[in-house]
Amino acid sequence: AHLWRGVIEEYRDWLPVTDATPVVTLREGGTPLVPARVLSERTGCEVYLKVEGANPTGSFKDRGMTVAISKAAEAGARAVICASTGNTSASAAAYATRAGMICAVLVPQGKIALGKLSQALAHGSRILQVDGNFDDCLTLARELSEHYPVALVNSVNPHRIEGQKTASFEIVDMLGDAPDIHVLPVGNAGNITAYWKGYREYAAAGLATRKPAMWGFQAAGAAPIVRGEPVTRPQTIATAIRIGNPASWQGALRARDESGGLIDAVTDRQILAAYRLLSAQEGVFVEPASAASVAGLLQAHEQGKLAPGQRVVCTVTGHGLKDPEWAISSAPAPVTVPPDAEAAARQLGLTG
Ligand code: F0G
């Protein structure tokens, strides 16, 4: 039997750790790569979902956080800080707890999903709601880490990118080679940067014969990379990617250009349609931002940009339970019945 040990132990040779690094892990990674039957039928491609909501805190952030917190522990840090639209803070809070560190969190006031806020609270982090957006929070976090004894664990910390690249390794290990196309939602652009690094490293080592075209999708109201300039007041229902000035902008451009890929925008309406398709037809419940990858794939298909027969992986970045609001508000409320089989059967439409 093989017990999954977490991304540091599984991919130790590829990561900036030594025997002196205390490994702080929740056994993240090893997430499902799920064949997507409905998406494959609709596009004529072989589509898979990399289900990152299956990580310990419910998002891909855990891959980078295990490395960032382990390295912070190695350096003797007692406290860490991050800016977040919610998932980074949930992950930082959990891993800091494992390491016995204080975790400080800066979030845009009123703009993070309740599930994520509950995680940071449950793990006992020190949360400040900032009267500003994510970009303001990140500027503030950077400034605090420069002037006070607190380590920054946003993806501007290169250890985060190192950990997150392991998702590409897992995909190649599972499929036997890299896919033709890899599709991701893009917010602060750390993840697309990390995936591209992972694919490059595996190909350079001869473990993959090709590298995928990297396709990134931003929300239309928060699409600075697509527009070519920062967005001062980013807007989207996908709060995780409500970001106007991505820190890893250059990394995203590099991934796009070196891979022959693209970065485009999808509307909130498209995001919600993909969100519903994933939960109601594929059986995979993700948060709205995660559905941007699938919305982008469907858009490319409709625009004739997706040749059939290709192998495509879409990363779905966070679990649906993070942000249940959209699932609840877009479906009818459940009907109340007495504890009576006949009445229940009638309501369920089982009586013919
Ligand atoms: N999907 C989810 C669920 C996210 O939480 C994020 C980013 C992204 C996609 C975009 O990834 O920033 O690497 O391009 N969330 C960050 C946070 C900003 O604070 O949790 P990215």
CSV table of N, CA and C and ligand atoms in Angstrom, one decimal, residues 58-61 82-90 116 134 154-155 160-161 164 185-193 239-243 246 287-290 316-319 322, ligand 1:
chain,number,residue,atom,x,y,z
A,58,GLY,N,-9.4,22.6,0.8
A,58,GLY,CA,-10.4,22.8,-0.2
A,58,GLY,C,-9.9,23.6,-1.4
A,59,SER,N,-8.6,23.9,-1.6
A,59,SER,CA,-8.1,24.6,-2.8
A,59,SER,C,-6.7,24.2,-3.1
A,60,PHE,N,-6.2,24.6,-4.3
A,60,PHE,CA,-4.9,24.3,-4.7
A,60,PHE,C,-3.8,25.0,-3.9
A,61,LYS,N,-4.2,26.0,-3.1
A,61,LYS,CA,-3.2,26.8,-2.3
A,61,LYS,C,-2.4,25.9,-1.4
A,82,CYS,N,-0.5,37.1,4.9
A,82,CYS,CA,-0.9,37.1,3.5
A,82,CYS,C,-2.1,38.0,3.3
A,83,ALA,N,-2.2,38.5,2.0
A,83,ALA,CA,-3.4,39.1,1.5
A,83,ALA,C,-4.1,38.0,0.8
A,84,SER,N,-5.5,38.1,0.8
A,84,SER,CA,-6.2,37.0,0.2
A,84,SER,C,-7.6,37.3,-0.2
A,85,THR,N,-8.1,36.7,-1.3
A,85,THR,CA,-9.5,36.7,-1.6
A,85,THR,C,-10.2,35.5,-0.9
A,86,GLY,N,-9.4,34.8,0.0
A,86,GLY,CA,-10.0,33.8,0.8
A,86,GLY,C,-9.3,32.5,0.9
A,87,ASN,N,-8.9,31.9,-0.2
A,87,ASN,CA,-8.3,30.6,-0.2
A,87,ASN,C,-6.9,30.6,0.3
A,88,THR,N,-6.1,31.6,-0.1
A,88,THR,CA,-4.8,31.6,0.5
A,88,THR,C,-4.8,31.8,2.0
A,89,SER,N,-5.7,32.6,2.5
A,89,SER,CA,-5.8,32.8,3.9
A,89,SER,C,-6.2,31.5,4.6
A,90,ALA,N,-7.2,30.8,4.0
A,90,ALA,CA,-7.6,29.5,4.6
A,90,ALA,C,-6.5,28.6,4.8
A,116,LYS,N,-14.7,30.5,3.4
A,116,LYS,CA,-13.2,30.8,3.5
A,116,LYS,C,-12.9,31.6,4.7
A,134,PHE,N,-8.4,43.4,-3.2
A,134,PHE,CA,-7.3,42.5,-3.0
A,134,PHE,C,-5.9,43.1,-3.3
A,154,ASN,N,2.3,35.1,0.3
A,154,ASN,CA,1.6,35.2,-1.0
A,154,ASN,C,2.4,34.6,-2.1
A,155,SER,N,1.9,34.4,-3.3
A,155,SER,CA,2.6,33.8,-4.3
A,155,SER,C,3.8,34.6,-4.9
A,160,ARG,N,6.0,29.4,-2.9
A,160,ARG,CA,4.6,29.0,-3.2
A,160,ARG,C,4.5,28.5,-4.7
A,161,ILE,N,5.2,29.1,-5.6
A,161,ILE,CA,5.2,28.7,-7.0
A,161,ILE,C,5.8,27.3,-7.1
A,164,GLN,N,3.3,24.7,-6.0
A,164,GLN,CA,2.1,24.6,-6.9
A,164,GLN,C,2.4,24.0,-8.2
A,185,PRO,N,-8.2,29.0,-14.4
A,185,PRO,CA,-8.6,30.4,-14.1
A,185,PRO,C,-7.4,31.2,-13.7
A,186,VAL,N,-7.5,32.5,-14.0
A,186,VAL,CA,-6.3,33.4,-13.7
A,186,VAL,C,-6.8,34.6,-12.8
A,187,GLY,N,-6.1,34.7,-11.6
A,187,GLY,CA,-6.4,35.9,-10.8
A,187,GLY,C,-5.1,36.7,-10.6
A,188,ASN,N,-4.4,36.2,-9.6
A,188,ASN,CA,-3.1,36.9,-9.3
A,188,ASN,C,-2.0,36.3,-10.2
A,189,ALA,N,-2.4,35.2,-10.9
A,189,ALA,CA,-1.5,34.6,-12.0
A,189,ALA,C,-0.4,33.8,-11.5
A,190,GLY,N,-0.4,33.5,-10.2
A,190,GLY,CA,0.7,32.6,-9.6
A,190,GLY,C,0.5,31.2,-10.1
A,191,ASN,N,-0.7,30.7,-10.2
A,191,ASN,CA,-0.9,29.3,-10.6
A,191,ASN,C,-0.6,28.9,-12.0
A,192,ILE,N,-0.9,29.8,-12.9
A,192,ILE,CA,-0.6,29.5,-14.3
A,192,ILE,C,1.0,29.6,-14.5
A,193,THR,N,1.6,30.5,-13.7
A,193,THR,CA,3.1,30.6,-13.7
A,193,THR,C,3.7,29.2,-13.2
A,239,THR,N,-15.4,35.9,-6.6
A,239,THR,CA,-14.6,36.7,-5.7
A,239,THR,C,-13.1,36.3,-5.6
A,240,ALA,N,-12.9,35.0,-5.8
A,240,ALA,CA,-11.5,34.5,-5.7
A,240,ALA,C,-10.5,35.1,-6.7
A,241,ILE,N,-11.1,35.5,-7.9
A,241,ILE,CA,-10.2,36.1,-8.9
A,241,ILE,C,-10.6,37.6,-9.2
A,242,ARG,N,-11.1,38.2,-8.2
A,242,ARG,CA,-11.5,39.6,-8.3
A,242,ARG,C,-10.2,40.4,-8.0
A,243,ILE,N,-9.3,40.5,-9.0
A,243,ILE,CA,-8.0,41.1,-8.9
A,243,ILE,C,-7.7,42.0,-10.1
A,246,PRO,N,-2.5,41.8,-11.2
A,246,PRO,CA,-1.9,40.5,-10.8
A,246,PRO,C,-0.3,40.6,-10.5
A,287,GLU,N,-16.1,26.0,-6.7
A,287,GLU,CA,-16.5,27.4,-6.5
A,287,GLU,C,-16.6,28.2,-7.8
A,288,PRO,N,-17.3,29.3,-7.8
A,288,PRO,CA,-17.5,30.0,-9.1
A,288,PRO,C,-16.1,30.3,-9.9
A,289,ALA,N,-15.1,30.8,-9.2
A,289,ALA,CA,-13.9,31.1,-9.9
A,289,ALA,C,-13.3,29.9,-10.6
A,290,SER,N,-13.4,28.8,-10.0
A,290,SER,CA,-12.9,27.5,-10.6
A,290,SER,C,-13.5,27.2,-11.9
A,316,VAL,N,-9.8,22.7,-11.8
A,316,VAL,CA,-10.9,23.4,-11.0
A,316,VAL,C,-10.3,23.6,-9.6
A,317,THR,N,-10.1,24.8,-9.3
A,317,THR,CA,-9.2,25.2,-8.2
A,317,THR,C,-9.7,25.1,-6.8
A,318,GLY,N,-11.0,25.3,-6.6
A,318,GLY,CA,-11.5,25.3,-5.2
A,318,GLY,C,-12.9,24.6,-5.1
A,319,HIS,N,-13.1,24.1,-3.9
A,319,HIS,CA,-14.4,23.3,-3.6
A,319,HIS,C,-15.6,24.2,-3.6
A,322,LYS,N,-16.9,26.1,-0.4
A,322,LYS,CA,-16.3,27.4,0.0
A,322,LYS,C,-17.3,28.6,-0.1
B,1,F0G,N1,-9.2,29.9,-8.2
B,1,F0G,C1,-9.4,30.0,-6.9
B,1,F0G,C2,-10.4,29.2,-6.2
B,1,F0G,C3,-8.5,31.0,-6.2
B,1,F0G,O1,-8.7,31.1,-4.9
B,1,F0G,C4,-7.6,31.7,-7.0
B,1,F0G,C5,-6.7,32.7,-6.3
B,1,F0G,C6,-7.5,31.5,-8.3
B,1,F0G,C7,-8.3,30.6,-9.0
B,1,F0G,C8,-6.5,32.2,-9.2
B,1,F0G,O2,-5.2,31.7,-9.0
B,1,F0G,O3,-4.2,33.9,-8.3
B,1,F0G,O4,-2.8,31.9,-8.9
B,1,F0G,O5,-4.1,33.2,-10.6
B,1,F0G,N2,-6.9,33.0,-5.1
B,1,F0G,C9,-6.0,33.9,-4.3
B,1,F0G,C10,-6.4,33.9,-2.8
B,1,F0G,C11,-5.8,35.2,-4.9
B,1,F0G,O6,-6.1,34.9,-2.1
B,1,F0G,O7,-6.9,32.9,-2.4
B,1,F0G,P1,-4.0,32.7,-9.2
